[in-house]
Coordinates of C-alpha atoms in Angstrom, one line a residue:
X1 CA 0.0 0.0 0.0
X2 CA 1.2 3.7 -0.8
X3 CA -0.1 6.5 1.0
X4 CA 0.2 10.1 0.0
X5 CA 0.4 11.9 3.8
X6 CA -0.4 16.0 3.6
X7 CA 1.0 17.7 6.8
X8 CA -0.8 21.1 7.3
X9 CA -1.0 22.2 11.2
X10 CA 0.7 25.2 11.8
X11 CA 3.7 26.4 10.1
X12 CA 5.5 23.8 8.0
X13 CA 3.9 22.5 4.9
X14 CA 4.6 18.8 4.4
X15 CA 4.0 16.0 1.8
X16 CA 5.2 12.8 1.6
X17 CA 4.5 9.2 0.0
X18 CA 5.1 6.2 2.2
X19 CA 4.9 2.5 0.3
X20 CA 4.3 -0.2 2.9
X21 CA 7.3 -2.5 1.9
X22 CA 9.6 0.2 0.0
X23 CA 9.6 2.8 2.6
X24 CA 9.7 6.4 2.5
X25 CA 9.6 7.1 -1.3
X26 CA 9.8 11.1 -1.1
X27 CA 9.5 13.6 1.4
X28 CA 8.6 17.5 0.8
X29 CA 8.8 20.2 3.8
X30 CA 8.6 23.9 3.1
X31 CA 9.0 26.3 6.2
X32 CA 7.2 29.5 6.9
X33 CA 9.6 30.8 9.2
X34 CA 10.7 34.0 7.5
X35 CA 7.3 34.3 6.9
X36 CA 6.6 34.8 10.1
X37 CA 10.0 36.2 11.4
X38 CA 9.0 39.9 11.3
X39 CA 5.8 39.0 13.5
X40 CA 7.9 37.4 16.9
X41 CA 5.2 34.2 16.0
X42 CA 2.6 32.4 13.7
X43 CA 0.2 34.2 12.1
X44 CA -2.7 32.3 11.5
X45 CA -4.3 33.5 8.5
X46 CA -0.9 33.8 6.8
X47 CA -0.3 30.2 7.5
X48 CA -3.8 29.5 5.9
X49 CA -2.9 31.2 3.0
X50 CA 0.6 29.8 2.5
X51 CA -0.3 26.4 2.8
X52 CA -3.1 27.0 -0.1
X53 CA 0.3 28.3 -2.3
X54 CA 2.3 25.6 -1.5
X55 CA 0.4 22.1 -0.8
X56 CA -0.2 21.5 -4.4
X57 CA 3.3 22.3 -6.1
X58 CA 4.7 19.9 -3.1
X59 CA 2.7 17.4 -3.8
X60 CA 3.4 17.9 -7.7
X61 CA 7.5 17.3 -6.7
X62 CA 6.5 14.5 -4.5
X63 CA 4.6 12.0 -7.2
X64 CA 7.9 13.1 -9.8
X65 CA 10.4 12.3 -6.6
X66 CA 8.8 8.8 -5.6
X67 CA 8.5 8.2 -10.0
X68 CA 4.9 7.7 -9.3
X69 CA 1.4 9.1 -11.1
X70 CA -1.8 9.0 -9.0
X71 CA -2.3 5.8 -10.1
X72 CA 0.6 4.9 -8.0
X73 CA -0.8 5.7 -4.8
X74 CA -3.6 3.7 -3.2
X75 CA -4.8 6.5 0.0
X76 CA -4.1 10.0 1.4
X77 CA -3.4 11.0 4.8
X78 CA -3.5 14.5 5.8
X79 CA -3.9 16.0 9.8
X80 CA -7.3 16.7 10.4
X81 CA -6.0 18.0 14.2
X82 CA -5.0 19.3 16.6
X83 CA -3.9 23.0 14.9
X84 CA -4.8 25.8 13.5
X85 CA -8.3 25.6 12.4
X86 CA -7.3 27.8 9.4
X87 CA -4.3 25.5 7.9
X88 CA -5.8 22.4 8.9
X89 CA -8.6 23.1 6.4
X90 CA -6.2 23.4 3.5
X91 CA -5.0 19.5 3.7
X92 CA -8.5 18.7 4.3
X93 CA -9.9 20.0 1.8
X94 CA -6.8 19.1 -0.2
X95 CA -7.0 15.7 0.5
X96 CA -10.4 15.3 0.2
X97 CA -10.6 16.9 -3.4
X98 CA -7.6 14.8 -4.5
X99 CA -9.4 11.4 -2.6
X100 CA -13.0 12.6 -4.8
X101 CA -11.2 13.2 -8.5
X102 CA -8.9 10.3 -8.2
X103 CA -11.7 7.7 -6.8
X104 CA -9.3 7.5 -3.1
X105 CA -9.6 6.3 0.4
X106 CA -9.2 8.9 2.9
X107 CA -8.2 9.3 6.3
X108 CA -7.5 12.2 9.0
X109 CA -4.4 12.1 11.1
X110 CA -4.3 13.1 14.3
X111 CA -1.1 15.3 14.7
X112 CA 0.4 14.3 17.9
X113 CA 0.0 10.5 16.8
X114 CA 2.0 11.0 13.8
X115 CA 4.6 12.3 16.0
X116 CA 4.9 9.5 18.2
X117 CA 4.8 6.9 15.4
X118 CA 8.1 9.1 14.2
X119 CA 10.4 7.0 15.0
X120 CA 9.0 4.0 13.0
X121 CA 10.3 5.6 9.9
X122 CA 14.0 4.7 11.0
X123 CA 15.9 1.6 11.2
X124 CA 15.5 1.0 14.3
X125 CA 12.0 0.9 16.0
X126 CA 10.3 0.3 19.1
X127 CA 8.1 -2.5 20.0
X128 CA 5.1 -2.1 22.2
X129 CA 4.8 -0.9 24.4
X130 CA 6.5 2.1 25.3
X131 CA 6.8 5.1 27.1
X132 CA 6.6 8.4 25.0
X133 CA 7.3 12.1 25.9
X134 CA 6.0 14.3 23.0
X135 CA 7.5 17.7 24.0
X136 CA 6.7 20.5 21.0
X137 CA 5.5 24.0 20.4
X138 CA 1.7 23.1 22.0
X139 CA 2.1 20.3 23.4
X140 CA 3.7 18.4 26.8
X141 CA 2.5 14.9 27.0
X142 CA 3.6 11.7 28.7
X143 CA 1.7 8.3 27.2
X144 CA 1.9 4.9 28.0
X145 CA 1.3 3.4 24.8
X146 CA 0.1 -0.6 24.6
X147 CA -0.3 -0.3 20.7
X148 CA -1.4 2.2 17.5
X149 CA -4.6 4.2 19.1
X150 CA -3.6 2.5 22.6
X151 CA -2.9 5.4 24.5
X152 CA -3.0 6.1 28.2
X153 CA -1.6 9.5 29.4
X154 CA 0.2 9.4 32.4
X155 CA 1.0 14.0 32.5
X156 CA 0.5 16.6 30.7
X157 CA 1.5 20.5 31.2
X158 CA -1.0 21.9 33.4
X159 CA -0.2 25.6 31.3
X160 CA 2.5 26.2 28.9
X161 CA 4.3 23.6 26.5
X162 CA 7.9 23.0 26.8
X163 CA 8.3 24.7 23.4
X164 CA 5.8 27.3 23.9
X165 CA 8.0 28.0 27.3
X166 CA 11.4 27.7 25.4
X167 CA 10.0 30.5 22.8
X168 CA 8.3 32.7 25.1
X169 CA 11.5 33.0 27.6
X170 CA 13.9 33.7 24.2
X171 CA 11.5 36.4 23.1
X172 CA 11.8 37.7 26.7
X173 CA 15.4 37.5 26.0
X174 CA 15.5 39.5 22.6
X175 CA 16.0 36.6 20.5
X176 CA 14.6 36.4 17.1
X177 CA 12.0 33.8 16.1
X178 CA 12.0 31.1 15.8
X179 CA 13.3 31.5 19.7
X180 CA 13.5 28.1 20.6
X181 CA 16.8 26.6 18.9
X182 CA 18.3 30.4 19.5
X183 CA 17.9 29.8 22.6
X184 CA 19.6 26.4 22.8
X185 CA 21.7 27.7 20.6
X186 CA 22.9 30.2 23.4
X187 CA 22.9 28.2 25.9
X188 CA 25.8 26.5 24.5
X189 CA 28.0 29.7 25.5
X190 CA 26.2 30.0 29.3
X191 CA 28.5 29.3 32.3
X192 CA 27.5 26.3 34.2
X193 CA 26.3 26.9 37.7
X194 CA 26.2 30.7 37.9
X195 CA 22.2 30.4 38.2
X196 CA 19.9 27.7 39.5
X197 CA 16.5 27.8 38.5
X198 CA 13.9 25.7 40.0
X199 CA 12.2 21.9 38.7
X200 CA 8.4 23.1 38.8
X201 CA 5.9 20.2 40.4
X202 CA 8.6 17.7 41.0
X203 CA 8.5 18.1 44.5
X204 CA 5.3 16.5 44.2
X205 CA 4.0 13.1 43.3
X206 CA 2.5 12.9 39.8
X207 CA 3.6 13.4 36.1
X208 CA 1.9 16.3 35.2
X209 CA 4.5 19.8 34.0
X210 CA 4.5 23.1 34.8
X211 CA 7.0 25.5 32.9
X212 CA 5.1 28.8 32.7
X213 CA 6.7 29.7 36.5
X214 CA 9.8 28.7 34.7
X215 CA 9.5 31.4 32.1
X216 CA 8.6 33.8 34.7
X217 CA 11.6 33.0 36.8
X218 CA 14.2 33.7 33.8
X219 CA 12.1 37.1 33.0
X220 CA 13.1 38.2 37.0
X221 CA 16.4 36.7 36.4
X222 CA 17.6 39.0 33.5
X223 CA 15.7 41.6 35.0
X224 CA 17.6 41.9 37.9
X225 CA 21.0 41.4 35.9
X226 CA 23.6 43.5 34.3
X227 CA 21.9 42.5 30.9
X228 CA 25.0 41.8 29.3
X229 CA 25.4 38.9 26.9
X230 CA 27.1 36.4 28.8
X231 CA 24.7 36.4 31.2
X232 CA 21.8 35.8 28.7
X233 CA 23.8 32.7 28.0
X234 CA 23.7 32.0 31.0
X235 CA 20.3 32.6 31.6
X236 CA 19.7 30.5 28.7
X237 CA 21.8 27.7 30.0
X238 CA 20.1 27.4 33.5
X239 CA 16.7 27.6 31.5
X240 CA 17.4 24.7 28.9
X241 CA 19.0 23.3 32.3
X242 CA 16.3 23.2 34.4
X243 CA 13.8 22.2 31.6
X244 CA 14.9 19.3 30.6
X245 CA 15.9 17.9 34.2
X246 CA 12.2 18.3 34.6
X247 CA 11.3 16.2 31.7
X248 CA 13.9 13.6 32.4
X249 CA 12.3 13.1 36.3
X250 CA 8.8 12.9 35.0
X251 CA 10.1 10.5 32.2
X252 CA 12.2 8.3 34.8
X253 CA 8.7 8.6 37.2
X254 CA 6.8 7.3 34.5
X255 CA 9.1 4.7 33.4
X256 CA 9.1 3.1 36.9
X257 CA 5.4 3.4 37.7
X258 CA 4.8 1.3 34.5
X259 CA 8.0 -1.0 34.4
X260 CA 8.8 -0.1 30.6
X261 CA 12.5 -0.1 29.4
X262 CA 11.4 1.4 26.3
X263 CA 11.1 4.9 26.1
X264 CA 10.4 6.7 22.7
X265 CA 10.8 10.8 22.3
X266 CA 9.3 13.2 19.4
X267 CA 8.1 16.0 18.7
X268 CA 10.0 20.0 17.7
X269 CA 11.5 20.1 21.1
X270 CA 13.1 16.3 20.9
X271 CA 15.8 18.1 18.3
X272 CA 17.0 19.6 21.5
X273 CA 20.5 17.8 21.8
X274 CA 20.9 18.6 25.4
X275 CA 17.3 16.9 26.3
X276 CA 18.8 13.9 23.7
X277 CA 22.0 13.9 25.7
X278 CA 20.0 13.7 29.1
X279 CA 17.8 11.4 28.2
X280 CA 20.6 9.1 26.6
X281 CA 22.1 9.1 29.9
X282 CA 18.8 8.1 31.8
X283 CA 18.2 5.5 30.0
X284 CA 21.6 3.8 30.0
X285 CA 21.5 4.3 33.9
X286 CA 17.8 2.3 34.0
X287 CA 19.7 -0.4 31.0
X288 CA 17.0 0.7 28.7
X289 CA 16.4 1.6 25.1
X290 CA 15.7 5.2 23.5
X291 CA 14.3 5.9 20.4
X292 CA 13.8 9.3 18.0
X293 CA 13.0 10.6 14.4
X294 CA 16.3 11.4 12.9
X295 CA 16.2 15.8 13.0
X296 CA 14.2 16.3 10.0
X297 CA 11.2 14.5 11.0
X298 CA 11.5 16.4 14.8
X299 CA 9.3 19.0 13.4
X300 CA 6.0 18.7 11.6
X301 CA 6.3 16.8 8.4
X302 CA 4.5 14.8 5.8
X303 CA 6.1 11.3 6.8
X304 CA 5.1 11.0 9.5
X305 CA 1.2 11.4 8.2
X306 CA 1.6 9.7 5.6
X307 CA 2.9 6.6 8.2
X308 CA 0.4 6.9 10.4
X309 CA -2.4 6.8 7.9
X310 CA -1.0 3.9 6.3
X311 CA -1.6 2.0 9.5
X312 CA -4.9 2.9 9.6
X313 CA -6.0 2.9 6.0
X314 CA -4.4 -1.0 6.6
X315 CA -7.2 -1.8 9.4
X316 CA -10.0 -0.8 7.9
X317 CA -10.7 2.8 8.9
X318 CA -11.2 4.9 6.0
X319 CA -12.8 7.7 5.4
X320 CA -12.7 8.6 9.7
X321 CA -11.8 11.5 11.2
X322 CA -12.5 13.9 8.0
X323 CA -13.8 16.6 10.3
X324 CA -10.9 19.2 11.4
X325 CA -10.3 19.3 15.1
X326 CA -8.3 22.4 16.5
X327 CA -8.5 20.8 20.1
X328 CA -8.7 16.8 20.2
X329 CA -7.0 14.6 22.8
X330 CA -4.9 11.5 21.7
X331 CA -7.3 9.2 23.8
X332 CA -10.5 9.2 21.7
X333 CA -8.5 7.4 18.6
X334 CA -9.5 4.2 17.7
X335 CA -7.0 1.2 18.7
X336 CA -5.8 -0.5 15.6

């Protein structure tokens, strides 16, 4: 089976054909981000309108990268949610014009699920079941997961994503956007141990986040500082610092309340290399296994649509979940 996959959520236009026994066959990702550079942040109806200009020339270089016609491909994918309502209706409506005219199944994607399912597009892949921490621009999550639509989540942030926090603080801190890899970026010049900033909600049982105090904590940091640029790195550096220690309790909390030695990470934020590092190290220390999309399927793309929808499409469940949904949690899917 081949599976045209449309990736349209926020920012990032994807496209990509997945065949069931040759793989990934071609991948297309266009950015907005100097789109959006001038604004500090997404604008919505320039997404929308973006997407419309590039979906269909991507899709165009996909079918002559894979060698195929639309004869070729046997389903399309696309992300019918969570996102902006705006660009999710552009691969719906996409997807379903392309399923009508070529006589298609059809299937929406739920976004988050494509990124967990990430890292089945390497060499390497996880078995069920599995622990997964989805960290990314709007969303925090930690899921026990038994199989495909098998999902039980253990936390979730209580306010602010990791990423959102990790843009919001670097925008505090002057930095251009996209803020979260400047930020990281920066922190690679900070001085270790000139700040310490606090673990939110890990004094606590539970596996729930918190990083909006975080945020506030590095705003009254470089307030109360000389301003300078070493100390934003080192701002930045007891941020990213303190961030990721929190994810890596939670993960380890979760990993030991469930007895898992498999622990998969994805999502925008799991391109951070100090999290990868961290997380590396927890899982050698517990003599378990860690698994990741290589960088370039980190952040939102068409493969991992296209993968997820090809497991579906494979069971039986076509033409489901048409309807775009801005808000919809990963535990009303349907197991497989």
């Amino acid at each position: 089976m081949r599976i045209l996959g449309l990736e349209t959520s926020c920012d990032e236009t994807g496209v990509a054909i997945y065949d069931d026994e040759k793989g990934l066959m071609a991948h297309q990702l266009y950015s907005q981000v100097k789109l959006h550079a001038d604004y500090g942040g997404v604008v919505p109806e320039l997404a929308s309108r973006d997407h419309i200009r590039k979906t269909i020339p991507l899709i165009e270089a996909c079918l002559k990268q894979a060698k195929c016609t639309k004869d070729d491909i046997d389903g399309i994918a696309f992300t019918s949610g969570p996102g902006l309502i705006g660009a999710l209706l552009v691969g719906s409506t996409t997807a379903r014009g392309l399923a009508y005219a070529w006589q298609k199944p059809v299937i929406g994607v739920h976004h988050m699920e494509g990124h967990l399912l990430a890292p089945m597009l390497e060499e390497k892949v996880p078995e069920f079941p599995f622990i997964a921490l989805l960290v990314s621009g709007g969303h925090s999550l930690l899921v026990e997961v038994k199989g495909i639509g098998q999902y039980q989540i253990l936390g979730e942030s209580i306010d602010d994503a990791i990423g959102e926090a990790f843009d919001k603080t670097a925008k505090i801190m002057g930095l251009d956007y996209p803020g979260g890899p400047r930020l990281a970026k920066l922190a690679e010049q900070g001085t270790a141990g000139r700040y310490k900033f606090p673990r939110p909600m890990t004094d606590r049982p539970g596996f729930d986040f918190s990083f909006s105090g975080l945020k506030t904590f590095a705003a009254n940091t470089l307030r109360d500082s000389d301003q300078s640029e070493q100390t934003k790195a080192d701002i930045a550096y007891a941020f990213q610092e303190a961030a990721v220690a929190t994810l890596i309790i939670k993960a380890k909390r979760a990993l030991k309340h469930t007895g898992l030695k498999r622990l998969v990470i994805a999502g925008g934020v799991s391109a951070n290399q100090h999290l990868r590092e961290e997380v590396g190290k927890l899982m050698e220390s517990l003599r378990g296994e860690i698994f990741y999309p290589r960088l370039e399927f980190c952040t939102d793309n068409g493969a991992m649509i296209a993968y997820a929808g090809l497991q579906r499409l494979k069971a039986g469940q076509i033409n489901t979940n048409l309807d775009v949904k801005p808000r919809w949690p990963i535990t009303e899917l349907d197991a497989v």
